[in-house]
Tab-separated table of C-alpha atoms and ligand atoms in Angstrom:
chain	number	residue	atom	x	y	z
A	638	MET	CA	-51.409	28.172	-4.014
A	639	THR	CA	-50.204	30.536	-1.284
A	640	THR	CA	-49.226	34.073	-2.272
A	641	PRO	CA	-45.431	34.340	-2.612
A	642	HIS	CA	-43.889	36.974	-0.350
A	643	ARG	CA	-41.742	38.320	-3.151
A	644	LEU	CA	-41.907	41.389	-5.434
A	645	LEU	CA	-40.172	41.955	-8.751
A	646	LEU	CA	-38.509	45.389	-8.916
A	647	VAL	CA	-37.908	46.499	-12.510
A	648	ASN	CA	-35.829	49.520	-13.466
A	649	GLY	CA	-35.744	50.330	-17.153
A	650	PRO	CA	-33.228	51.863	-19.528
A	651	ASN	CA	-30.663	54.348	-18.262
A	652	LEU	CA	-31.598	53.979	-14.599
A	653	ASN	CA	-28.188	52.343	-14.093
A	654	LEU	CA	-26.932	55.939	-14.431
A	655	LEU	CA	-28.694	57.089	-11.266
A	656	GLY	CA	-26.377	59.047	-9.006
A	657	THR	CA	-23.910	59.778	-11.792
A	658	ARG	CA	-25.656	62.521	-13.829
A	659	GLU	CA	-28.597	64.908	-13.651
A	660	PRO	CA	-28.779	64.985	-9.828
A	661	GLU	CA	-31.008	68.079	-10.076
A	662	ILE	CA	-33.685	65.838	-11.614
A	663	TYR	CA	-33.011	62.380	-10.176
A	664	GLY	CA	-31.085	63.064	-6.942
A	665	SER	CA	-27.801	61.525	-5.861
A	666	ALA	CA	-28.853	58.002	-4.869
A	667	THR	CA	-27.480	55.187	-7.029
A	668	LEU	CA	-29.357	52.227	-8.456
A	669	HIS	CA	-27.734	50.128	-5.744
A	670	ASP	CA	-29.180	52.520	-3.120
A	671	VAL	CA	-32.626	52.219	-4.714
A	672	GLU	CA	-32.490	48.431	-4.687
A	673	ALA	CA	-31.386	48.415	-1.022
A	674	LEU	CA	-34.135	50.880	-0.073
A	675	ALA	CA	-36.704	48.721	-1.851
A	676	ALA	CA	-35.474	45.569	-0.122
A	677	ASP	CA	-35.759	47.299	3.272
A	678	ALA	CA	-39.265	48.613	2.524
A	679	ALA	CA	-40.430	45.149	1.470
A	680	ALA	CA	-38.722	43.410	4.403
A	681	ALA	CA	-40.710	45.598	6.806
A	682	HIS	CA	-43.770	43.701	5.536
A	683	GLY	CA	-42.093	40.283	5.398
A	684	PHE	CA	-41.507	40.425	1.623
A	685	GLU	CA	-38.325	40.065	-0.398
A	686	VAL	CA	-37.379	41.785	-3.649
A	687	ARG	CA	-35.888	40.414	-6.852
A	688	ALA	CA	-34.343	43.360	-8.661
A	689	VAL	CA	-33.646	43.699	-12.369
A	690	GLN	CA	-32.373	46.672	-14.338
A	691	SER	CA	-31.699	46.503	-18.043
A	692	ASN	CA	-31.180	48.753	-21.016
A	693	HIS	CA	-32.682	46.016	-23.211
A	694	GLU	CA	-36.451	45.797	-23.491
A	695	GLY	CA	-36.489	42.024	-24.086
A	696	VAL	CA	-34.608	41.377	-20.839
A	697	LEU	CA	-37.290	43.328	-18.981
A	698	LEU	CA	-40.068	41.391	-20.743
A	699	ASP	CA	-38.465	38.057	-19.817
A	700	ALA	CA	-38.146	39.096	-16.157
A	701	ILE	CA	-41.790	40.195	-16.095
A	702	HIS	CA	-42.951	36.905	-17.646
A	703	GLU	CA	-40.827	34.950	-15.156
A	704	ALA	CA	-42.441	36.816	-12.244
A	705	ARG	CA	-45.680	34.921	-12.910
A	706	ARG	CA	-44.085	31.882	-11.313
A	707	ASP	CA	-43.006	33.255	-7.954
A	708	CYS	CA	-43.838	36.921	-7.370
A	709	ALA	CA	-46.948	38.542	-5.897
A	710	GLY	CA	-46.530	41.913	-7.632
A	711	ILE	CA	-44.293	44.133	-9.746
A	712	VAL	CA	-42.815	47.539	-8.921
A	713	ILE	CA	-41.614	49.193	-12.098
A	714	ASN	CA	-39.904	52.373	-13.152
A	715	PRO	CA	-39.953	51.822	-16.906
A	716	GLY	CA	-37.736	54.855	-17.594
A	717	GLY	CA	-38.271	56.243	-21.082
A	718	LEU	CA	-40.167	53.087	-22.108
A	719	THR	CA	-43.053	54.521	-20.074
A	720	HIS	CA	-43.786	56.875	-22.931
A	721	THR	CA	-43.099	54.591	-25.890
A	722	SER	CA	-43.641	50.917	-25.199
A	723	VAL	CA	-46.820	49.040	-26.035
A	724	VAL	CA	-44.917	45.754	-25.668
A	725	LEU	CA	-43.920	46.533	-22.079
A	726	ARG	CA	-47.507	47.415	-21.279
A	727	ASP	CA	-48.712	44.175	-22.912
A	728	ALA	CA	-46.234	42.135	-20.840
A	729	LEU	CA	-47.455	43.728	-17.609
A	730	ALA	CA	-51.094	43.211	-18.568
A	731	GLY	CA	-50.311	39.642	-19.663
A	732	VAL	CA	-48.898	38.433	-16.356
A	733	ALA	CA	-51.919	39.797	-14.472
A	734	LEU	CA	-49.971	40.635	-11.298
A	735	PRO	CA	-50.647	43.894	-9.444
A	736	VAL	CA	-48.282	46.606	-10.688
A	737	ALA	CA	-46.930	49.768	-9.061
A	738	GLU	CA	-45.591	52.402	-11.490
A	739	VAL	CA	-42.876	54.634	-10.019
A	740	HIS	CA	-41.179	57.736	-11.384
A	741	ILE	CA	-38.489	59.544	-9.457
A	742	SER	CA	-39.252	62.872	-11.105
A	743	ASP	CA	-42.663	64.497	-11.446
A	744	VAL	CA	-43.318	63.457	-15.031
A	745	LYS	CA	-46.473	65.585	-15.339
A	746	ALA	CA	-44.422	68.701	-14.564
A	747	ARG	CA	-41.848	67.932	-17.266
A	748	GLU	CA	-41.890	67.972	-21.083
A	749	PRO	CA	-45.251	67.129	-22.722
A	750	PHE	CA	-43.852	63.906	-24.227
A	751	ARG	CA	-43.459	62.555	-20.676
A	752	HIS	CA	-47.105	63.144	-19.770
A	753	HIS	CA	-48.447	59.990	-21.373
A	754	SER	CA	-47.728	56.577	-19.854
A	755	TYR	CA	-48.524	53.311	-21.628
A	756	VAL	CA	-48.176	51.586	-18.248
A	757	ALA	CA	-50.490	53.791	-16.178
A	758	ASP	CA	-53.743	51.989	-16.788
A	759	VAL	CA	-52.324	48.535	-16.088
A	760	ALA	CA	-50.910	49.747	-12.739
A	761	VAL	CA	-52.895	49.885	-9.495
A	762	VAL	CA	-50.398	52.141	-7.691
A	763	HIS	CA	-48.858	55.314	-9.168
A	764	VAL	CA	-46.064	57.313	-7.550
A	765	SER	CA	-44.352	60.222	-9.289
A	766	GLY	CA	-42.162	63.057	-8.095
A	767	GLU	CA	-41.263	61.728	-4.650
A	768	GLY	CA	-37.623	61.039	-5.516
A	769	VAL	CA	-36.216	57.599	-4.759
A	770	ALA	CA	-38.319	57.488	-1.565
A	771	GLY	CA	-41.213	56.940	-3.968
A	772	TYR	CA	-40.067	53.332	-4.414
A	773	ALA	CA	-40.689	52.668	-0.703
A	774	ALA	CA	-44.071	54.408	-0.853
A	775	ALA	CA	-45.027	52.312	-3.883
A	776	ILE	CA	-43.962	49.097	-2.139
A	777	ASP	CA	-46.006	49.930	0.971
A	778	ARG	CA	-49.075	50.629	-1.152
A	779	LEU	CA	-48.599	47.615	-3.428
A	780	ILE	CA	-48.236	45.239	-0.484
A	781	ALA	CA	-51.401	46.718	1.021
A	782	VAL	CA	-53.197	45.772	-2.218
A	783	ILE	CA	-51.637	42.281	-2.290
A	784	THR	CA	-52.587	41.578	1.327
A	785	GLY	CA	-56.102	42.923	0.905
A	786	GLN	CA	-55.638	45.999	3.092
A	787	ALA	CA	-56.231	48.363	0.159
A	788	GLU	CA	-58.185	48.157	-3.067
A	789	GLY	CA	-56.308	47.472	-6.270
B	1110	CA2	O1	-38.611	60.107	-13.314
B	1110	CA2	C1	-38.395	58.945	-13.660
B	1110	CA2	O2	-38.156	58.053	-12.851
B	1110	CA2	C2	-38.365	58.583	-15.149
B	1110	CA2	O3	-38.989	57.313	-15.309
B	1110	CA2	C3	-36.904	58.519	-15.544
B	1110	CA2	C4	-36.693	58.302	-17.043
B	1110	CA2	C5	-37.504	59.291	-17.861
B	1110	CA2	O4	-37.403	58.983	-19.255
B	1110	CA2	C6	-38.963	59.282	-17.475
B	1110	CA2	O5	-39.639	60.258	-18.220
B	1110	CA2	C7	-39.122	59.591	-15.992
B	1110	CA2	C8	-35.217	58.476	-17.407
B	1110	CA2	C9	-34.301	57.539	-16.701
B	1110	CA2	C10	-32.898	57.998	-16.936
B	1110	CA2	O6	-32.272	58.081	-15.691
B	1110	CA2	C11	-31.106	58.772	-15.595
B	1110	CA2	C12	-30.604	58.910	-14.330
B	1110	CA2	C13	-29.453	59.611	-14.145
B	1110	CA2	C14	-28.780	60.173	-15.215
B	1110	CA2	C15	-29.283	60.027	-16.489
B	1110	CA2	C16	-30.450	59.322	-16.675
């Protein structure tokens, strides 16, 4: 089977609030801006993006499972689920697609409870603290892995 030129972009709980509160931490871009930026970054490499954001863990799991059918990789900002969710980690490990983990803020420079990620060791690309531009950086690096230009 040929590799699909499509990525799944997953934004977890509360990221629908981007651009409305806490701009000192998360900047002023909205979720819509992030999804447009991601689509542009992927298009530069001939890929498209299917974007999902949900405040419901099961919706995210279903989207991740579905990606097995027609996506080549997953870019995910799991939000607070990063620090709590074994089931999200199991879903990502279960679909066996390359994963890029993105955080807008520098999680290692924040509260200690944000320092551990259940997703980190199932991801091949990690971007944290680069603001929303980090989504584009993660997409560039993930596509390099998918196309064999970088090691996963
Ligand atoms: O820095 C990130 O991208 C985070 O994944 C964002 C999560 C946080 O729990 C992680 O530790 C780091 C929080 C997402 C909530 O986003 C909001 C955006 C604007 C206003 C309120 C919340």
